[in-house]
Short mmCIF file of C-alpha atoms in Angstrom, two decimals:
data_model
loop_
_atom_site.label_atom_id
_atom_site.label_comp_id
_atom_site.label_asym_id
_atom_site.label_seq_id
_atom_site.Cartn_x
_atom_site.Cartn_y
_atom_site.Cartn_z
CA MET A 22 -23.61 29.56 -53.21
CA ALA A 23 -21.22 32.45 -53.35
CA ARG A 24 -20.94 32.14 -49.52
CA ARG A 25 -20.24 28.49 -49.72
CA ALA A 26 -17.69 28.97 -52.53
CA ALA A 27 -15.97 31.59 -50.37
CA LEU A 28 -15.99 29.34 -47.28
CA LEU A 29 -14.68 26.52 -49.34
CA GLY A 30 -11.84 28.76 -50.89
CA LEU A 31 -11.00 29.82 -47.17
CA LEU A 32 -10.71 26.04 -45.90
CA LEU A 33 -8.62 25.18 -49.11
CA CYS A 34 -6.32 27.99 -47.95
CA VAL A 35 -5.91 27.11 -44.47
CA GLY A 36 -5.43 23.42 -45.31
CA THR A 37 -2.69 24.34 -47.79
CA GLY A 38 -1.00 26.54 -45.25
CA ALA A 39 -0.93 23.61 -42.78
CA ALA A 40 0.53 21.30 -45.31
CA ILE A 41 3.43 23.80 -46.05
CA TRP A 42 4.13 24.26 -42.42
CA LYS A 43 4.46 20.36 -41.76
CA PHE A 44 6.70 20.00 -44.71
CA THR A 45 9.01 22.62 -43.88
CA ARG A 46 9.27 22.14 -39.98
CA ASP A 47 13.01 21.81 -39.13
CA PRO A 48 13.84 20.59 -35.58
CA CYS A 49 17.33 21.71 -36.35
CA ALA A 50 16.45 25.15 -37.16
CA ALA A 51 17.87 26.59 -34.00
CA PRO A 52 21.46 25.55 -32.75
CA VAL A 53 21.67 23.88 -29.34
CA ALA A 54 23.00 26.08 -26.77
CA TYR A 55 25.30 24.66 -24.12
CA ARG A 56 28.16 25.91 -21.52
CA LEU A 57 31.02 24.22 -19.93
CA ASP A 58 30.57 23.85 -16.29
CA ARG A 59 33.10 21.53 -14.48
CA VAL A 60 36.53 20.54 -15.49
CA ASP A 61 38.47 18.28 -13.05
CA GLU A 62 41.82 19.25 -12.81
CA ARG A 63 43.06 15.51 -12.62
CA PHE A 64 42.50 15.09 -16.17
CA GLY A 65 45.37 17.41 -16.85
CA VAL A 66 43.70 19.86 -19.21
CA SER A 67 42.75 23.36 -18.59
CA ARG A 68 39.15 25.19 -19.32
CA GLU A 69 40.62 26.66 -22.29
CA ASP A 70 41.75 23.47 -23.55
CA VAL A 71 38.22 22.00 -23.23
CA VAL A 72 36.72 25.06 -25.00
CA VAL A 73 38.88 24.52 -27.93
CA ALA A 74 37.98 20.78 -28.07
CA LEU A 75 34.25 21.91 -27.93
CA ARG A 76 34.63 24.06 -30.98
CA GLU A 77 36.38 21.41 -32.84
CA ALA A 78 33.58 19.06 -32.26
CA GLU A 79 31.05 21.62 -33.32
CA ALA A 80 32.82 22.35 -36.41
CA LEU A 81 32.70 18.63 -37.20
CA TRP A 82 28.82 18.73 -37.30
CA ARG A 83 28.91 22.21 -38.87
CA ARG A 84 30.85 21.01 -41.76
CA ALA A 85 28.30 17.88 -42.14
CA ALA A 86 25.26 20.15 -41.82
CA GLY A 87 26.31 23.32 -43.59
CA ARG A 88 25.35 25.42 -40.80
CA ASP A 89 25.76 25.89 -36.98
CA LEU A 90 23.99 23.13 -34.76
CA PHE A 91 25.59 24.23 -31.53
CA VAL A 92 26.35 27.56 -29.79
CA GLN A 93 28.26 28.06 -26.41
CA ARG A 94 26.13 30.40 -24.29
CA SER A 95 26.94 31.26 -20.63
CA THR A 96 23.11 31.08 -19.65
CA ALA A 97 22.55 27.66 -21.49
CA PRO A 98 20.53 25.05 -19.53
CA LEU A 99 22.61 22.22 -21.09
CA VAL A 100 25.94 21.91 -19.37
CA VAL A 101 29.12 20.06 -20.20
CA ASN A 102 31.25 18.58 -17.21
CA LEU A 103 34.45 16.47 -17.15
CA VAL A 104 34.12 14.14 -14.23
CA TYR A 105 37.25 12.33 -13.05
CA ASP A 106 36.73 8.75 -11.79
CA GLU A 107 38.10 5.20 -12.24
CA ARG A 108 37.86 5.31 -15.93
CA GLN A 109 40.19 8.08 -16.57
CA ARG A 110 42.46 6.86 -13.98
CA ALA A 111 42.64 3.43 -15.75
CA THR A 112 43.28 5.55 -19.18
CA GLN A 113 46.07 7.48 -17.71
CA GLY A 114 47.52 4.09 -16.54
CA SER A 115 47.30 2.87 -20.00
CA ALA A 116 48.81 6.08 -21.37
CA ARG A 117 51.65 5.59 -18.99
CA MET A 118 52.01 1.89 -20.03
CA ARG A 119 51.89 2.57 -23.60
CA GLN A 120 54.79 5.30 -23.16
CA SER A 121 56.81 2.83 -21.28
CA LEU A 122 56.23 0.29 -24.08
CA ASP A 123 57.16 2.91 -26.75
CA GLN A 124 60.23 3.55 -24.95
CA THR A 125 61.14 -0.05 -24.71
CA ARG A 126 60.61 -0.50 -28.35
CA ASP A 127 62.94 2.38 -29.16
CA ALA A 128 65.61 1.12 -26.74
CA HIS A 129 65.43 -2.09 -28.45
CA ALA A 130 65.87 -0.58 -31.85
CA GLN A 131 68.74 1.58 -30.78
CA VAL A 132 70.24 -1.69 -29.33
CA GLY A 133 69.57 -3.48 -32.48
CA GLU A 134 71.33 -0.97 -34.46
CA ALA A 135 74.42 -1.00 -32.10
CA TYR A 136 74.27 -4.90 -32.24
CA ALA A 137 74.36 -4.89 -35.92
CA PHE A 138 77.23 -2.27 -36.24
CA SER A 139 79.23 -4.17 -33.58
CA ARG A 140 78.86 -7.61 -35.15
CA ARG A 141 79.97 -6.06 -38.52
CA THR A 142 83.05 -4.63 -36.95
CA TRP A 143 83.77 -7.85 -35.14
CA GLU A 144 83.21 -10.08 -38.36
CA GLY A 145 85.56 -7.70 -40.41
CA ARG A 146 88.09 -7.89 -37.59
CA ARG A 147 87.76 -11.63 -37.31
CA ARG A 148 88.44 -11.83 -41.16
CA ASP A 149 91.46 -9.79 -40.85
CA TYR A 150 92.70 -11.93 -38.00
CA GLN A 151 92.12 -15.27 -39.47
CA ASP A 152 93.94 -13.99 -42.68
CA ALA A 153 96.91 -12.67 -40.50
CA SER A 154 96.95 -15.78 -38.62
CA ALA A 155 97.10 -17.91 -42.00
CA SER A 156 100.05 -15.74 -43.27
CA TYR A 157 101.89 -16.39 -39.89
CA GLN A 158 101.56 -20.07 -39.99
CA GLN A 159 102.67 -20.13 -43.34
CA ARG A 160 105.79 -18.21 -42.41
CA VAL A 161 106.18 -20.16 -39.20
CA GLN A 162 106.09 -23.58 -41.25
CA ALA A 163 108.57 -21.90 -44.05
CA PHE A 164 111.10 -20.91 -41.24
CA ASN A 165 111.04 -24.20 -39.38
CA GLY A 166 111.67 -26.07 -42.72
CA ARG A 167 114.79 -23.93 -43.38
CA VAL A 168 115.96 -24.39 -39.64
CA GLN A 169 115.46 -28.04 -40.00
CA ASP A 170 117.20 -28.12 -43.31
CA TRP A 171 120.32 -26.30 -41.95
CA ASN A 172 120.38 -28.40 -38.92
CA SER A 173 120.39 -31.55 -41.17
CA ARG A 174 123.51 -30.25 -42.73
CA GLY A 175 125.08 -29.92 -39.49
CA GLY A 176 124.28 -26.15 -38.84
CA ALA A 177 123.96 -22.75 -40.72
CA PRO A 178 126.80 -20.53 -41.52
CA PRO A 179 127.05 -17.39 -39.40
CA ASP A 180 125.39 -14.90 -41.85
CA VAL A 181 122.38 -17.26 -42.69
CA GLN A 182 122.09 -17.86 -38.81
CA ALA A 183 121.85 -13.98 -38.37
CA ARG A 184 119.08 -13.86 -41.10
CA LEU A 185 117.12 -16.82 -39.29
CA GLU A 186 117.41 -14.88 -35.98
CA SER A 187 116.29 -11.90 -37.53
CA GLU A 188 113.26 -13.72 -39.07
CA ARG A 189 112.40 -15.38 -35.78
CA ALA A 190 112.36 -12.01 -33.99
CA GLN A 191 109.99 -10.75 -36.87
CA LEU A 192 107.90 -13.95 -36.25
CA ASP A 193 107.69 -13.16 -32.56
CA GLU A 194 106.70 -9.78 -33.09
CA GLN A 195 103.82 -10.96 -35.47
CA ARG A 196 102.81 -13.42 -32.86
CA GLN A 197 102.33 -10.81 -30.31
CA GLN A 198 100.43 -8.65 -32.83
CA LEU A 199 98.09 -11.74 -33.51
CA GLU A 200 97.64 -12.18 -29.83
CA ALA A 201 96.76 -8.54 -29.31
CA GLN A 202 94.41 -8.78 -32.23
CA ARG A 203 92.89 -11.86 -30.64
CA ALA A 204 92.25 -10.16 -27.49
CA VAL A 205 90.54 -7.20 -29.29
CA LEU A 206 88.36 -9.70 -31.00
CA GLU A 207 87.54 -11.55 -27.68
CA GLU A 208 86.36 -8.08 -26.23
CA LEU A 209 84.55 -7.14 -29.27
CA ALA A 210 82.59 -10.63 -29.23
CA ALA A 211 81.77 -9.92 -25.57
CA GLY A 212 80.45 -6.62 -26.48
CA VAL A 213 78.43 -8.21 -29.24
CA ASN A 214 76.93 -10.84 -26.88
CA ARG A 215 76.18 -8.16 -24.39
CA LEU A 216 74.31 -6.26 -26.79
CA ALA A 217 72.61 -9.41 -28.08
CA ASP A 218 71.50 -10.20 -24.48
CA ARG A 219 70.46 -6.61 -23.90
CA GLY A 220 68.33 -6.76 -27.06
CA ASN A 221 66.74 -10.17 -26.24
CA ALA A 222 65.90 -8.68 -22.56
CA LEU A 223 64.28 -5.64 -24.08
CA ALA A 224 62.49 -7.76 -26.72
CA THR A 225 61.29 -10.02 -23.93
CA SER A 226 60.23 -6.98 -21.88
CA HIS A 227 58.31 -5.45 -24.75
CA GLN A 228 56.57 -8.76 -25.49
CA ASP A 229 55.61 -9.26 -21.68
CA GLY A 230 54.46 -5.55 -21.53
CA ALA A 231 52.56 -5.76 -24.76
CA SER A 232 50.67 -8.71 -23.42
CA THR A 233 49.66 -7.19 -20.11
CA PHE A 234 48.61 -3.83 -21.98
CA ASN A 235 46.58 -5.97 -24.30
CA ALA A 236 45.11 -7.88 -21.31
CA LEU A 237 44.18 -4.53 -19.40
CA TYR A 238 43.42 -2.20 -22.18
CA GLY A 239 43.11 -4.07 -25.40
CA ALA A 240 39.46 -4.53 -25.74
CA PRO A 241 37.63 -2.13 -27.77
CA ARG A 242 36.09 0.86 -25.62
CA GLN A 243 32.58 1.47 -25.62
CA PHE A 244 31.22 5.02 -25.47
CA HIS A 245 30.92 4.95 -21.58
CA GLN A 246 33.49 7.55 -21.96
CA GLY A 247 30.84 10.09 -21.88
CA GLU A 248 27.03 10.33 -21.58
CA PHE A 249 24.09 12.68 -22.31
CA ASP A 250 21.26 12.27 -19.89
CA GLY A 251 18.86 14.82 -21.54
CA ARG A 252 20.26 17.64 -19.29
CA GLU A 253 24.07 17.26 -19.03
CA ILE A 254 26.89 16.06 -21.19
CA THR A 255 29.25 14.18 -18.98
CA VAL A 256 32.66 13.20 -20.14
CA PHE A 257 34.64 10.62 -18.04
CA GLU A 258 37.39 9.52 -20.22
CA PHE A 259 39.73 10.21 -23.12
CA TYR A 260 43.20 9.48 -24.05
CA ASP A 261 44.35 12.73 -25.61
CA PRO A 262 42.94 15.92 -27.02
CA ARG A 263 41.95 14.49 -30.29
CA ASP A 264 40.16 11.81 -28.26
CA LEU A 265 38.58 14.33 -26.59
CA VAL A 266 37.23 16.00 -29.62
CA LEU A 267 35.61 12.71 -30.76
CA VAL A 268 33.97 11.95 -27.26
CA LEU A 269 32.42 15.57 -27.13
CA ALA A 270 31.25 15.49 -30.91
CA HIS A 271 29.56 11.97 -30.00
CA GLU A 272 27.83 13.38 -27.12
CA LEU A 273 26.90 16.62 -28.84
CA GLY A 274 25.24 14.45 -31.43
CA HIS A 275 23.28 12.81 -28.76
CA ALA A 276 22.15 16.25 -27.57
CA ARG A 277 21.25 17.16 -31.11
CA GLY A 278 19.00 14.01 -31.35
CA LEU A 279 21.27 11.42 -33.01
CA GLY A 280 21.44 7.79 -32.34
CA HIS A 281 23.90 5.40 -32.66
CA VAL A 282 24.97 4.23 -36.22
CA ASP A 283 26.48 0.88 -37.73
CA ASP A 284 29.58 2.42 -39.38
CA PRO A 285 32.53 1.56 -37.04
CA THR A 286 34.39 4.68 -38.37
CA ALA A 287 31.38 7.21 -37.63
CA ILE A 288 31.29 9.67 -34.83
CA MET A 289 28.21 8.20 -33.96
CA HIS A 290 29.25 4.51 -33.65
CA ALA A 291 28.66 3.05 -30.04
CA VAL A 292 32.28 1.77 -30.29
CA GLY A 293 35.34 4.10 -30.41
CA ASN A 294 38.23 2.50 -31.79
CA ARG A 295 38.15 2.82 -35.57
CA GLN A 296 37.47 6.70 -36.01
CA ASP A 297 40.16 8.63 -37.57
CA LEU A 298 41.40 10.78 -34.65
CA ALA A 299 44.07 12.49 -36.92
CA ALA A 300 41.47 14.10 -39.24
CA PRO A 301 38.02 13.20 -37.85
CA GLN A 302 34.95 14.09 -39.94
CA ALA A 303 31.47 12.83 -40.36
CA THR A 304 30.98 9.90 -42.36
CA PRO A 305 27.90 9.28 -44.71
CA ALA A 306 26.29 7.27 -41.68
CA ASP A 307 26.61 10.33 -39.59
CA VAL A 308 25.25 12.71 -42.32
CA GLN A 309 22.38 10.23 -42.83
CA GLU A 310 21.57 10.02 -39.12
CA LEU A 311 21.89 13.92 -38.99
CA ARG A 312 19.27 14.31 -41.75
CA ARG A 313 17.00 11.84 -39.96
CA ALA A 314 17.30 13.79 -36.60
CA CYS A 315 16.65 17.16 -38.42
CA GLY A 316 13.65 15.92 -40.38
CA ARG A 317 15.27 16.42 -43.79
#
């Protein structure tokens, strides 16, 4: 009986130990080691730039997990490569087109400001001209009335005739000034019209360019920007350094055992168009998937 009791106690101890090991097993206890291998120069980034992006991608998961999940090691079997193909070529084309669209938009805004200023100037000058022209017409009518009155009397005396001649000269001078003002108005109006035409042309160009851009690049992008095949992380495409961080974080997540999630703002969402590139962070959906992968 004593021997049976001792054996039973041993079995219970071994069984309890097995249960504890199963409960505390952590697939993410050790960080995944990786190394940067190939970086095609046609991407326009240096190896140092990619290393910085990898560290930022690591930091996203470190903050989510509260510990290091990845480590860069020169002898690591997992490699990261940047492989240039038609995907990045298309992305660079879209970036150039977007830059052109931005320049057209900015030019349109500048022309719009110039048009608004020129039109205000033209409208102010036109009001001044109309007021001066109305005053001139009144003076001319009054002058003609006086001349007709004196003519009906048989003619004006010499002193009155001298005053009338002086007034006629003043009216001629005023008429010449009005003609000069009218010429300026016509030039201002022509400038306003040129600016309007330029603004319309830029608006049309921007609209056409935006339509072309949307047709070529407007569809949500799938995460074929990169892939993890179990041995390598390969990046094929990214828009800018912030986008590179997101792509690397996504593929590192796969290397850690994470799958895709439904949250469109998550790092691990299959479509990359609603994540916050300015201040990326793991979403609750990412954290939940991380806990599943790490057995917690």
